[in-house]
PDB file of C-alpha atoms in Angstrom:
ATOM      1  CA  MET A 729      32.828  89.289 -75.158  1.00  0.00           C
ATOM      2  CA  CYS A 730      32.235  85.522 -75.412  1.00  0.00           C
ATOM      3  CA  SER A 731      31.750  85.589 -71.588  1.00  0.00           C
ATOM      4  CA  ILE A 732      28.807  87.067 -69.869  1.00  0.00           C
ATOM      5  CA  PHE A 733      30.300  89.584 -67.210  1.00  0.00           C
ATOM      6  CA  SER A 734      27.842  90.205 -64.359  1.00  0.00           C
ATOM      7  CA  ILE A 735      27.827  90.526 -60.639  1.00  0.00           C
ATOM      8  CA  SER A 736      25.644  90.744 -57.638  1.00  0.00           C
ATOM      9  CA  ARG A 737      23.969  94.209 -57.377  1.00  0.00           C
ATOM     10  CA  GLY A 738      25.144  95.670 -53.741  1.00  0.00           C
ATOM     11  CA  ARG A 739      23.234  98.427 -52.293  1.00  0.00           C
ATOM     12  CA  GLY A 740      24.822 101.830 -52.736  1.00  0.00           C
ATOM     13  CA  TRP A 741      25.619 101.356 -56.190  1.00  0.00           C
ATOM     14  CA  ALA A 742      23.883 104.353 -57.943  1.00  0.00           C
ATOM     15  CA  LEU A 743      23.806 105.296 -61.615  1.00  0.00           C
ATOM     16  CA  VAL A 744      23.153 108.742 -62.190  1.00  0.00           C
ATOM     17  CA  CYS A 745      22.316 109.670 -65.629  1.00  0.00           C
ATOM     18  CA  LEU A 746      22.627 113.780 -66.667  1.00  0.00           C
ATOM     19  CA  SER A 747      21.105 113.588 -70.134  1.00  0.00           C
ATOM     20  CA  LEU A 748      22.807 115.851 -72.807  1.00  0.00           C
ATOM     21  CA  TRP A 749      20.043 115.388 -75.136  1.00  0.00           C
ATOM     22  CA  PHE A 750      16.442 116.814 -75.010  1.00  0.00           C
ATOM     23  CA  THR A 751      13.141 115.968 -76.478  1.00  0.00           C
ATOM     24  CA  LEU A 752      10.795 118.133 -78.528  1.00  0.00           C
ATOM     25  CA  GLY A 753       7.558 116.946 -79.902  1.00  0.00           C
ATOM     26  CA  GLY A 754       8.201 113.145 -78.612  1.00  0.00           C
ATOM     27  CA  LYS A 755      11.583 113.158 -80.697  1.00  0.00           C
ATOM     28  CA  ALA A 756      14.853 112.767 -79.206  1.00  0.00           C
ATOM     29  CA  PHE A 757      17.749 114.780 -80.572  1.00  0.00           C
ATOM     30  CA  SER A 758      21.292 113.886 -79.470  1.00  0.00           C
ATOM     31  CA  GLN A 759      24.988 113.886 -80.592  1.00  0.00           C
ATOM     32  CA  SER A 760      25.678 110.598 -82.349  1.00  0.00           C
ATOM     33  CA  SER A 761      29.011 108.538 -82.079  1.00  0.00           C
ATOM     34  CA  PRO A 762      30.696 106.700 -84.848  1.00  0.00           C
ATOM     35  CA  LEU A 763      30.196 102.938 -85.067  1.00  0.00           C
ATOM     36  CA  CYS A 764      33.715 101.196 -85.974  1.00  0.00           C
ATOM     37  CA  PRO A 765      33.251  97.401 -87.047  1.00  0.00           C
ATOM     38  CA  GLU A 766      36.168  95.109 -86.424  1.00  0.00           C
ATOM     39  CA  GLY A 767      34.996  91.841 -87.586  1.00  0.00           C
ATOM     40  CA  THR A 768      31.766  91.061 -85.987  1.00  0.00           C
ATOM     41  CA  TYR A 769      32.712  93.581 -83.165  1.00  0.00           C
ATOM     42  CA  TRP A 770      31.394  97.268 -82.914  1.00  0.00           C
ATOM     43  CA  TYR A 771      33.144  99.952 -81.139  1.00  0.00           C
ATOM     44  CA  THR A 772      32.534 103.819 -80.280  1.00  0.00           C
ATOM     45  CA  PRO A 773      34.406 106.173 -78.567  1.00  0.00           C
ATOM     46  CA  LEU A 774      33.623 107.349 -74.986  1.00  0.00           C
ATOM     47  CA  ARG A 775      35.253 109.550 -72.348  1.00  0.00           C
ATOM     48  CA  LEU A 776      36.221 108.347 -69.122  1.00  0.00           C
ATOM     49  CA  SER A 777      37.074 110.587 -66.222  1.00  0.00           C
ATOM     50  CA  GLN A 778      38.467 109.527 -63.043  1.00  0.00           C
ATOM     51  CA  GLY A 779      39.776 112.535 -60.798  1.00  0.00           C
ATOM     52  CA  GLU A 780      41.329 114.852 -62.707  1.00  0.00           C
ATOM     53  CA  ARG A 781      42.267 112.383 -65.393  1.00  0.00           C
ATOM     54  CA  LYS A 782      40.467 112.343 -68.690  1.00  0.00           C
ATOM     55  CA  LEU A 783      40.672 109.784 -71.266  1.00  0.00           C
ATOM     56  CA  ALA A 784      39.628 109.061 -74.653  1.00  0.00           C
ATOM     57  CA  VAL A 785      38.984 105.212 -75.142  1.00  0.00           C
ATOM     58  CA  SER A 786      37.177 102.860 -77.778  1.00  0.00           C
ATOM     59  CA  GLY A 787      34.451 100.707 -76.005  1.00  0.00           C
ATOM     60  CA  LEU A 788      32.948  97.334 -77.481  1.00  0.00           C
ATOM     61  CA  ILE A 789      29.509  97.581 -77.272  1.00  0.00           C
ATOM     62  CA  ASP A 790      28.674  94.298 -75.380  1.00  0.00           C
ATOM     63  CA  THR A 791      25.111  93.145 -74.719  1.00  0.00           C
ATOM     64  CA  GLY A 792      26.464  89.934 -72.954  1.00  0.00           C
ATOM     65  CA  CYS A 793      27.797  91.979 -70.165  1.00  0.00           C
ATOM     66  CA  SER A 794      25.621  93.108 -67.328  1.00  0.00           C
ATOM     67  CA  PHE A 795      28.150  95.943 -66.441  1.00  0.00           C
ATOM     68  CA  CYS A 796      31.007  97.613 -68.185  1.00  0.00           C
ATOM     69  CA  VAL A 797      34.287  96.056 -68.011  1.00  0.00           C
ATOM     70  CA  VAL A 798      37.725  97.994 -67.594  1.00  0.00           C
ATOM     71  CA  ASP A 799      40.829  96.097 -68.699  1.00  0.00           C
ATOM     72  CA  SER A 800      42.884  95.645 -65.394  1.00  0.00           C
ATOM     73  CA  THR A 801      46.141  97.085 -66.663  1.00  0.00           C
ATOM     74  CA  PHE A 802      44.274 100.093 -68.252  1.00  0.00           C
ATOM     75  CA  ALA A 803      42.607 100.774 -64.800  1.00  0.00           C
ATOM     76  CA  VAL A 804      45.886 100.956 -63.169  1.00  0.00           C
ATOM     77  CA  ASP A 805      48.298 102.680 -65.825  1.00  0.00           C
ATOM     78  CA  SER A 806      45.948 104.820 -67.315  1.00  0.00           C
ATOM     79  CA  CYS A 807      42.886 105.469 -64.901  1.00  0.00           C
ATOM     80  CA  ARG A 808      45.312 105.384 -61.922  1.00  0.00           C
ATOM     81  CA  LEU A 809      42.887 103.203 -60.057  1.00  0.00           C
ATOM     82  CA  SER A 810      44.581 102.115 -56.694  1.00  0.00           C
ATOM     83  CA  GLY A 811      44.061  98.855 -55.015  1.00  0.00           C
ATOM     84  CA  ALA A 812      41.937 100.601 -52.440  1.00  0.00           C
ATOM     85  CA  ALA A 813      39.406 101.710 -55.108  1.00  0.00           C
ATOM     86  CA  LEU A 814      38.978  98.079 -56.196  1.00  0.00           C
ATOM     87  CA  THR A 815      36.427  95.842 -54.245  1.00  0.00           C
ATOM     88  CA  THR A 816      36.753  91.812 -54.544  1.00  0.00           C
ATOM     89  CA  SER A 817      33.779  90.001 -56.039  1.00  0.00           C
ATOM     90  CA  TYR A 818      33.095  87.250 -58.435  1.00  0.00           C
ATOM     91  CA  THR A 819      31.378  86.683 -61.855  1.00  0.00           C
ATOM     92  CA  ARG A 820      30.346  83.906 -64.097  1.00  0.00           C
ATOM     93  CA  ALA A 821      32.541  83.020 -67.342  1.00  0.00           C
ATOM     94  CA  ALA A 822      30.817  81.841 -70.630  1.00  0.00           C
ATOM     95  CA  ASN A 823      31.282  78.371 -69.392  1.00  0.00           C
ATOM     96  CA  GLY A 824      29.525  78.664 -65.916  1.00  0.00           C
ATOM     97  CA  ASP A 825      32.956  78.801 -64.117  1.00  0.00           C
ATOM     98  CA  ARG A 826      32.767  81.252 -61.043  1.00  0.00           C
ATOM     99  CA  VAL A 827      35.694  83.606 -61.355  1.00  0.00           C
ATOM    100  CA  LYS A 828      37.022  86.213 -58.937  1.00  0.00           C
ATOM    101  CA  VAL A 829      37.301  89.785 -60.384  1.00  0.00           C
ATOM    102  CA  HIS A 830      37.347  93.369 -58.837  1.00  0.00           C
ATOM    103  CA  THR A 831      34.976  96.105 -59.175  1.00  0.00           C
ATOM    104  CA  CYS A 832      35.474 100.005 -59.420  1.00  0.00           C
ATOM    105  CA  VAL A 833      33.256 103.052 -59.606  1.00  0.00           C
ATOM    106  CA  LEU A 834      34.379 105.453 -62.340  1.00  0.00           C
ATOM    107  CA  ASP A 835      33.598 109.025 -61.603  1.00  0.00           C
ATOM    108  CA  ARG A 836      32.002 109.593 -64.998  1.00  0.00           C
ATOM    109  CA  VAL A 837      31.584 108.444 -68.278  1.00  0.00           C
ATOM    110  CA  ASP A 838      30.551 110.015 -71.582  1.00  0.00           C
ATOM    111  CA  PHE A 839      28.745 107.818 -73.988  1.00  0.00           C
ATOM    112  CA  CYS A 840      26.999 108.759 -76.914  1.00  0.00           C
ATOM    113  CA  GLY A 841      26.014 112.314 -75.742  1.00  0.00           C
ATOM    114  CA  THR A 842      24.803 111.304 -72.276  1.00  0.00           C
ATOM    115  CA  THR A 843      26.969 111.609 -69.040  1.00  0.00           C
ATOM    116  CA  PHE A 844      26.696 108.826 -66.583  1.00  0.00           C
ATOM    117  CA  LEU A 845      28.247 109.464 -63.036  1.00  0.00           C
ATOM    118  CA  GLY A 846      29.156 106.793 -60.515  1.00  0.00           C
ATOM    119  CA  VAL A 847      29.379 104.203 -63.514  1.00  0.00           C
ATOM    120  CA  LYS A 848      30.153 100.794 -61.709  1.00  0.00           C
ATOM    121  CA  CYS A 849      32.644  98.572 -63.783  1.00  0.00           C
ATOM    122  CA  LEU A 850      34.216  95.357 -63.428  1.00  0.00           C
ATOM    123  CA  VAL A 851      38.063  95.420 -63.645  1.00  0.00           C
ATOM    124  CA  VAL A 852      39.239  91.816 -65.597  1.00  0.00           C
ATOM    125  CA  ASP A 853      42.400  91.214 -66.903  1.00  0.00           C
ATOM    126  CA  LEU A 854      41.388  91.249 -70.598  1.00  0.00           C
ATOM    127  CA  LYS A 855      44.560  91.660 -72.224  1.00  0.00           C
ATOM    128  CA  GLY A 856      45.886  88.543 -70.191  1.00  0.00           C
ATOM    129  CA  LYS A 857      43.189  86.659 -71.489  1.00  0.00           C
ATOM    130  CA  PHE A 858      42.075  87.833 -74.937  1.00  0.00           C
ATOM    131  CA  PHE A 859      45.443  89.184 -75.911  1.00  0.00           C
ATOM    132  CA  ALA A 860      45.251  91.113 -79.402  1.00  0.00           C
ATOM    133  CA  TYR A 861      41.672  90.816 -79.173  1.00  0.00           C
ATOM    134  CA  ALA A 862      41.086  92.746 -75.998  1.00  0.00           C
ATOM    135  CA  PRO A 863      39.406  96.178 -75.378  1.00  0.00           C
ATOM    136  CA  ASN A 864      40.581  98.503 -72.779  1.00  0.00           C
ATOM    137  CA  PHE A 865      36.900  99.315 -72.028  1.00  0.00           C
ATOM    138  CA  ILE A 866      33.384  97.495 -72.529  1.00  0.00           C
ATOM    139  CA  VAL A 867      30.179  99.155 -72.653  1.00  0.00           C
ATOM    140  CA  GLY A 868      27.816  96.846 -70.424  1.00  0.00           C
ATOM    141  CA  GLU A 869      24.266  96.944 -70.289  1.00  0.00           C
ATOM    142  CA  ASN A 870      24.361  99.699 -67.251  1.00  0.00           C
ATOM    143  CA  LEU A 871      24.800 101.976 -69.837  1.00  0.00           C
ATOM    144  CA  LEU A 872      23.228 100.575 -72.806  1.00  0.00           C
ATOM    145  CA  SER A 873      19.837  99.782 -71.144  1.00  0.00           C
ATOM    146  CA  ALA A 874      19.685 103.549 -69.866  1.00  0.00           C
ATOM    147  CA  GLN A 875      18.025 104.808 -72.840  1.00  0.00           C
ATOM    148  CA  PRO A 876      16.609 103.742 -76.459  1.00  0.00           C
ATOM    149  CA  LEU A 877      19.922 103.439 -78.888  1.00  0.00           C
ATOM    150  CA  CYS A 878      19.789 103.717 -82.532  1.00  0.00           C
ATOM    151  CA  PHE A 879      22.130 101.427 -84.310  1.00  0.00           C
ATOM    152  CA  ASP A 880      22.727 102.745 -88.153  1.00  0.00           C
ATOM    153  CA  LEU A 881      25.027  99.549 -89.145  1.00  0.00           C
ATOM    154  CA  ARG A 882      24.698 101.161 -92.749  1.00  0.00           C
ATOM    155  CA  ASN A 883      26.298 104.119 -92.017  1.00  0.00           C
ATOM    156  CA  ARG A 884      28.017 103.083 -88.686  1.00  0.00           C
ATOM    157  CA  ARG A 885      26.366 105.601 -86.456  1.00  0.00           C
ATOM    158  CA  LEU A 886      25.051 105.298 -82.834  1.00  0.00           C
ATOM    159  CA  SER A 887      22.638 107.693 -81.550  1.00  0.00           C
ATOM    160  CA  VAL A 888      20.077 108.275 -78.625  1.00  0.00           C
ATOM    161  CA  GLY A 889      16.759 107.920 -79.226  1.00  0.00           C
ATOM    162  CA  GLU A 890      13.983 106.398 -82.002  1.00  0.00           C
ATOM    163  CA  ARG A 891      14.660 106.850 -85.709  1.00  0.00           C
ATOM    164  CA  GLU A 892      11.514 108.282 -87.690  1.00  0.00           C
ATOM    165  CA  GLY A 893       9.581 105.728 -89.776  1.00  0.00           C
ATOM    166  CA  GLU A 894       7.455 102.693 -88.818  1.00  0.00           C
ATOM    167  CA  PRO A 895       9.804  99.596 -87.975  1.00  0.00           C
ATOM    168  CA  ALA A 896       9.690  96.701 -90.537  1.00  0.00           C
ATOM    169  CA  VAL A 897      10.024  94.230 -87.938  1.00  0.00           C
ATOM    170  CA  VAL A 898       9.742  94.488 -84.063  1.00  0.00           C
ATOM    171  CA  LEU A 899      11.568  91.519 -81.780  1.00  0.00           C
ATOM    172  CA  HIS A 900      10.278  91.181 -78.472  1.00  0.00           C
ATOM    173  CA  TRP A 901      12.657  89.859 -76.258  1.00  0.00           C
ATOM    174  CA  GLN A 902      12.728  87.995 -72.668  1.00  0.00           C
ATOM    175  CA  THR A 903      14.863  88.517 -70.030  1.00  0.00           C
ATOM    176  CA  ARG A 904      15.883  86.814 -67.012  1.00  0.00           C
ATOM    177  CA  GLU A 905      17.890  87.554 -63.279  1.00  0.00           C
ATOM    178  CA  SER A 906      19.806  84.663 -62.138  1.00  0.00           C
ATOM    179  CA  ARG A 907      18.958  83.497 -58.204  1.00  0.00           C
ATOM    180  CA  ASP A 908      22.258  84.573 -57.136  1.00  0.00           C
ATOM    181  CA  GLY A 909      22.031  88.195 -58.829  1.00  0.00           C
ATOM    182  CA  THR A 910      25.335  87.377 -61.032  1.00  0.00           C
ATOM    183  CA  PHE A 911      23.170  88.162 -63.776  1.00  0.00           C
ATOM    184  CA  THR A 912      21.087  91.055 -64.199  1.00  0.00           C
ATOM    185  CA  LYS A 913      19.315  91.691 -67.666  1.00  0.00           C
ATOM    186  CA  GLY A 914      20.217  89.959 -70.945  1.00  0.00           C
ATOM    187  CA  ILE A 915      18.415  89.776 -74.275  1.00  0.00           C
ATOM    188  CA  TYR A 916      16.812  86.340 -75.148  1.00  0.00           C
ATOM    189  CA  LEU A 917      14.819  85.925 -78.503  1.00  0.00           C
ATOM    190  CA  LYS A 918      12.871  82.684 -79.611  1.00  0.00           C
ATOM    191  CA  GLY A 919      13.760  81.261 -83.037  1.00  0.00           C
ATOM    192  CA  ARG A 920      14.759  78.415 -85.395  1.00  0.00           C
ATOM    193  CA  VAL A 921      17.640  76.813 -86.695  1.00  0.00           C
ATOM    194  CA  GLY A 922      17.462  74.306 -89.264  1.00  0.00           C
ATOM    195  CA  ASN A 923      13.623  74.242 -88.694  1.00  0.00           C
ATOM    196  CA  LYS A 924      14.326  73.281 -84.950  1.00  0.00           C
ATOM    197  CA  LYS A 925      13.310  75.844 -82.161  1.00  0.00           C
ATOM    198  CA  VAL A 926      15.941  77.561 -80.270  1.00  0.00           C
ATOM    199  CA  ARG A 927      16.248  80.200 -77.684  1.00  0.00           C
ATOM    200  CA  PHE A 928      18.794  82.803 -78.477  1.00  0.00           C
ATOM    201  CA  PHE A 929      20.871  84.832 -76.085  1.00  0.00           C
ATOM    202  CA  VAL A 930      22.453  87.998 -77.822  1.00  0.00           C
ATOM    203  CA  ASP A 931      25.836  88.521 -77.207  1.00  0.00           C
ATOM    204  CA  SER A 932      27.184  91.414 -79.523  1.00  0.00           C
ATOM    205  CA  GLY A 933      30.482  91.091 -77.942  1.00  0.00           C
ATOM    206  CA  GLY A 934      30.533  87.472 -78.742  1.00  0.00           C
ATOM    207  CA  ARG A 935      33.174  86.691 -81.726  1.00  0.00           C
ATOM    208  CA  TYR A 936      30.994  83.818 -83.313  1.00  0.00           C
ATOM    209  CA  ASN A 937      27.440  82.860 -83.560  1.00  0.00           C
ATOM    210  CA  LYS A 938      27.001  79.561 -81.675  1.00  0.00           C
ATOM    211  CA  VAL A 939      24.514  76.575 -81.421  1.00  0.00           C
ATOM    212  CA  ASN A 940      24.260  73.020 -80.333  1.00  0.00           C
ATOM    213  CA  SER A 941      25.743  70.636 -82.964  1.00  0.00           C
ATOM    214  CA  ASP A 942      22.231  68.725 -82.771  1.00  0.00           C
ATOM    215  CA  LEU A 943      20.345  71.305 -84.487  1.00  0.00           C
ATOM    216  CA  LEU A 944      22.303  70.904 -87.632  1.00  0.00           C
ATOM    217  CA  PRO A 945      22.747  67.996 -90.159  1.00  0.00           C
ATOM    218  CA  ALA A 946      26.295  66.338 -90.248  1.00  0.00           C
ATOM    219  CA  GLU A 947      26.594  67.109 -93.901  1.00  0.00           C
ATOM    220  CA  GLY A 948      27.969  70.344 -94.992  1.00  0.00           C
ATOM    221  CA  ARG A 949      30.170  70.686 -91.606  1.00  0.00           C
ATOM    222  CA  GLU A 950      33.539  72.232 -92.018  1.00  0.00           C
ATOM    223  CA  GLN A 951      36.652  71.920 -89.524  1.00  0.00           C
ATOM    224  CA  MET A 952      38.166  75.232 -88.750  1.00  0.00           C
ATOM    225  CA  ASP A 953      41.053  76.299 -86.522  1.00  0.00           C
ATOM    226  CA  LEU A 954      39.479  79.318 -84.487  1.00  0.00           C
ATOM    227  CA  PRO A 955      40.687  81.253 -81.333  1.00  0.00           C
ATOM    228  CA  ARG A 956      38.311  80.826 -78.471  1.00  0.00           C
ATOM    229  CA  GLY A 957      38.435  81.708 -74.851  1.00  0.00           C
ATOM    230  CA  ASP A 958      36.739  83.628 -71.862  1.00  0.00           C
ATOM    231  CA  ILE A 959      37.502  85.193 -68.719  1.00  0.00           C
ATOM    232  CA  SER A 960      38.471  81.903 -66.882  1.00  0.00           C
ATOM    233  CA  ARG A 961      40.780  80.876 -69.387  1.00  0.00           C
ATOM    234  CA  ALA A 962      43.099  82.391 -72.006  1.00  0.00           C
ATOM    235  CA  LEU A 963      42.577  82.548 -75.677  1.00  0.00           C
ATOM    236  CA  ARG A 964      43.993  79.562 -77.520  1.00  0.00           C
ATOM    237  CA  VAL A 965      43.353  78.126 -81.173  1.00  0.00           C
ATOM    238  CA  GLN A 966      41.042  75.156 -81.198  1.00  0.00           C
ATOM    239  CA  GLN A 967      39.405  73.136 -83.578  1.00  0.00           C
ATOM    240  CA  VAL A 968      35.588  73.461 -84.238  1.00  0.00           C
ATOM    241  CA  GLN A 969      32.755  72.722 -86.813  1.00  0.00           C
ATOM    242  CA  VAL A 970      31.505  75.269 -88.585  1.00  0.00           C
ATOM    243  CA  CYS A 971      28.353  75.259 -90.758  1.00  0.00           C
ATOM    244  CA  ARG A 972      27.698  78.356 -92.925  1.00  0.00           C
ATOM    245  CA  ASN A 973      24.824  80.169 -94.630  1.00  0.00           C
ATOM    246  CA  VAL A 974      22.259  78.352 -92.079  1.00  0.00           C
ATOM    247  CA  GLU A 975      18.690  79.726 -92.646  1.00  0.00           C
ATOM    248  CA  THR A 976      17.945  81.358 -89.214  1.00  0.00           C
ATOM    249  CA  LYS A 977      14.880  82.804 -87.845  1.00  0.00           C
ATOM    250  CA  VAL A 978      14.966  84.912 -85.169  1.00  0.00           C
ATOM    251  CA  ASP A 979      11.366  86.120 -83.620  1.00  0.00           C
ATOM    252  CA  ASP A 980      10.092  87.231 -86.982  1.00  0.00           C
ATOM    253  CA  TRP A 981      13.323  88.062 -88.466  1.00  0.00           C
ATOM    254  CA  THR A 982      14.649  85.737 -91.083  1.00  0.00           C
ATOM    255  CA  THR A 983      18.120  85.852 -92.317  1.00  0.00           C
ATOM    256  CA  ARG A 984      21.188  83.491 -93.090  1.00  0.00           C
ATOM    257  CA  LEU A 985      24.365  83.118 -90.563  1.00  0.00           C
ATOM    258  CA  ASN A 986      27.415  81.136 -90.214  1.00  0.00           C
ATOM    259  CA  PHE A 987      27.653  78.914 -86.868  1.00  0.00           C
ATOM    260  CA  VAL A 988      30.376  77.307 -84.783  1.00  0.00           C
ATOM    261  CA  LEU A 989      28.808  73.979 -83.397  1.00  0.00           C
ATOM    262  CA  THR A 990      29.107  73.365 -79.578  1.00  0.00           C
ATOM    263  CA  ASP A 991      28.075  70.939 -77.112  1.00  0.00           C
ATOM    264  CA  GLN A 992      26.099  73.637 -75.001  1.00  0.00           C
ATOM    265  CA  SER A 993      22.427  73.945 -74.771  1.00  0.00           C
ATOM    266  CA  LYS A 994      22.545  77.840 -75.030  1.00  0.00           C
ATOM    267  CA  ALA A 995      22.413  79.324 -78.600  1.00  0.00           C
ATOM    268  CA  VAL A 996      24.342  82.811 -79.180  1.00  0.00           C
ATOM    269  CA  LEU A 997      23.991  85.540 -81.617  1.00  0.00           C
ATOM    270  CA  ASN A 998      26.147  88.320 -82.220  1.00  0.00           C
ATOM    271  CA  PHE A 999      24.773  91.437 -83.931  1.00  0.00           C
ATOM    272  CA  ASP A1000      25.771  89.538 -87.487  1.00  0.00           C
ATOM    273  CA  PHE A1001      21.745  88.799 -87.768  1.00  0.00           C
ATOM    274  CA  LEU A1002      21.252  92.605 -88.080  1.00  0.00           C
ATOM    275  CA  ARG A1003      23.963  93.666 -90.479  1.00  0.00           C
ATOM    276  CA  ASN A1004      23.223  96.384 -92.799  1.00  0.00           C
ATOM    277  CA  THR A1005      20.463  97.440 -90.936  1.00  0.00           C
ATOM    278  CA  VAL A1006      19.266 100.182 -89.059  1.00  0.00           C
ATOM    279  CA  PHE A1007      17.627  99.352 -85.408  1.00  0.00           C
ATOM    280  CA  VAL A1008      16.635 100.695 -82.355  1.00  0.00           C
ATOM    281  CA  LEU A1009      17.822  98.813 -78.924  1.00  0.00           C
ATOM    282  CA  ASP A1010      15.143  99.384 -76.284  1.00  0.00           C
ATOM    283  CA  TYR A1011      15.574  97.770 -72.869  1.00  0.00           C
ATOM    284  CA  ASP A1012      12.323  99.354 -71.486  1.00  0.00           C
ATOM    285  CA  ARG A1013      10.004  97.787 -73.858  1.00  0.00           C
ATOM    286  CA  ARG A1014      12.376  94.941 -74.234  1.00  0.00           C
ATOM    287  CA  GLU A1015      12.421  95.203 -77.973  1.00  0.00           C
ATOM    288  CA  ILE A1016      14.431  95.774 -81.031  1.00  0.00           C
ATOM    289  CA  ARG A1017      12.773  97.395 -83.689  1.00  0.00           C
ATOM    290  CA  ILE A1018      14.414  97.165 -87.474  1.00  0.00           C
ATOM    291  CA  LYS A1019      13.726  99.907 -89.331  1.00  0.00           C
ATOM    292  CA  ARG A1020      12.683  99.979 -92.854  1.00  0.00           C
TER     293      ARG A1020
END
């Protein structure tokens, strides 16, 4: 989402990955999952298991979340998680506010042909903050980083492993871990907007691309009313400035994007800069490999 969902990593949180795909001659074979676009968001089907309950759910792909997130109403009503299964902790919203949340451990999550056992999740009141935009489940970096994932945005398919063929462009990212442990990975790419250097945070769960207003000239700006919010404040319509069709360089990849202008120093990109491409997201090598 527009927020960075993250939390201190405690001892005893084990992520066990049982791979349902196999390798042969260096190639990975797996089931693929559909990718379903909704505006700038991308969803994929998953199966959650908790005790005897097995639930099919559409999960939002979110590189801005360190951990998976379950909506609190869905967690109680559908997953049947009791208060005893929840642990109180804290995370940070996109605006930097420290927010009280809960954590849980789901018995099993089946995601893109791979089974994950003992999956740590945040439990957040998504419906109460984002209303109709809120998903029941967010796929965070603890699943996304487990293995290379190929996003075929042209054909709307997600699969595990490398796609054949040489990449046209390889984007090398940096990462960071906060001192207090509230943020554990993160994708940061160097780039330029309006011929000015910028460092992008890649948040595929972000509704808008955002940059500081000082990076772009005053002419060509539009005033728009857009819904905005995060886990510290409910969604509400705000008047913002927007610049359209801005030439943007992301590492060695050049494209044109629309930006919401902010007073924040951090620039944010969703997956719009990769639209109509096929790319591999590889956390081990810290690369986005855009295929030919």
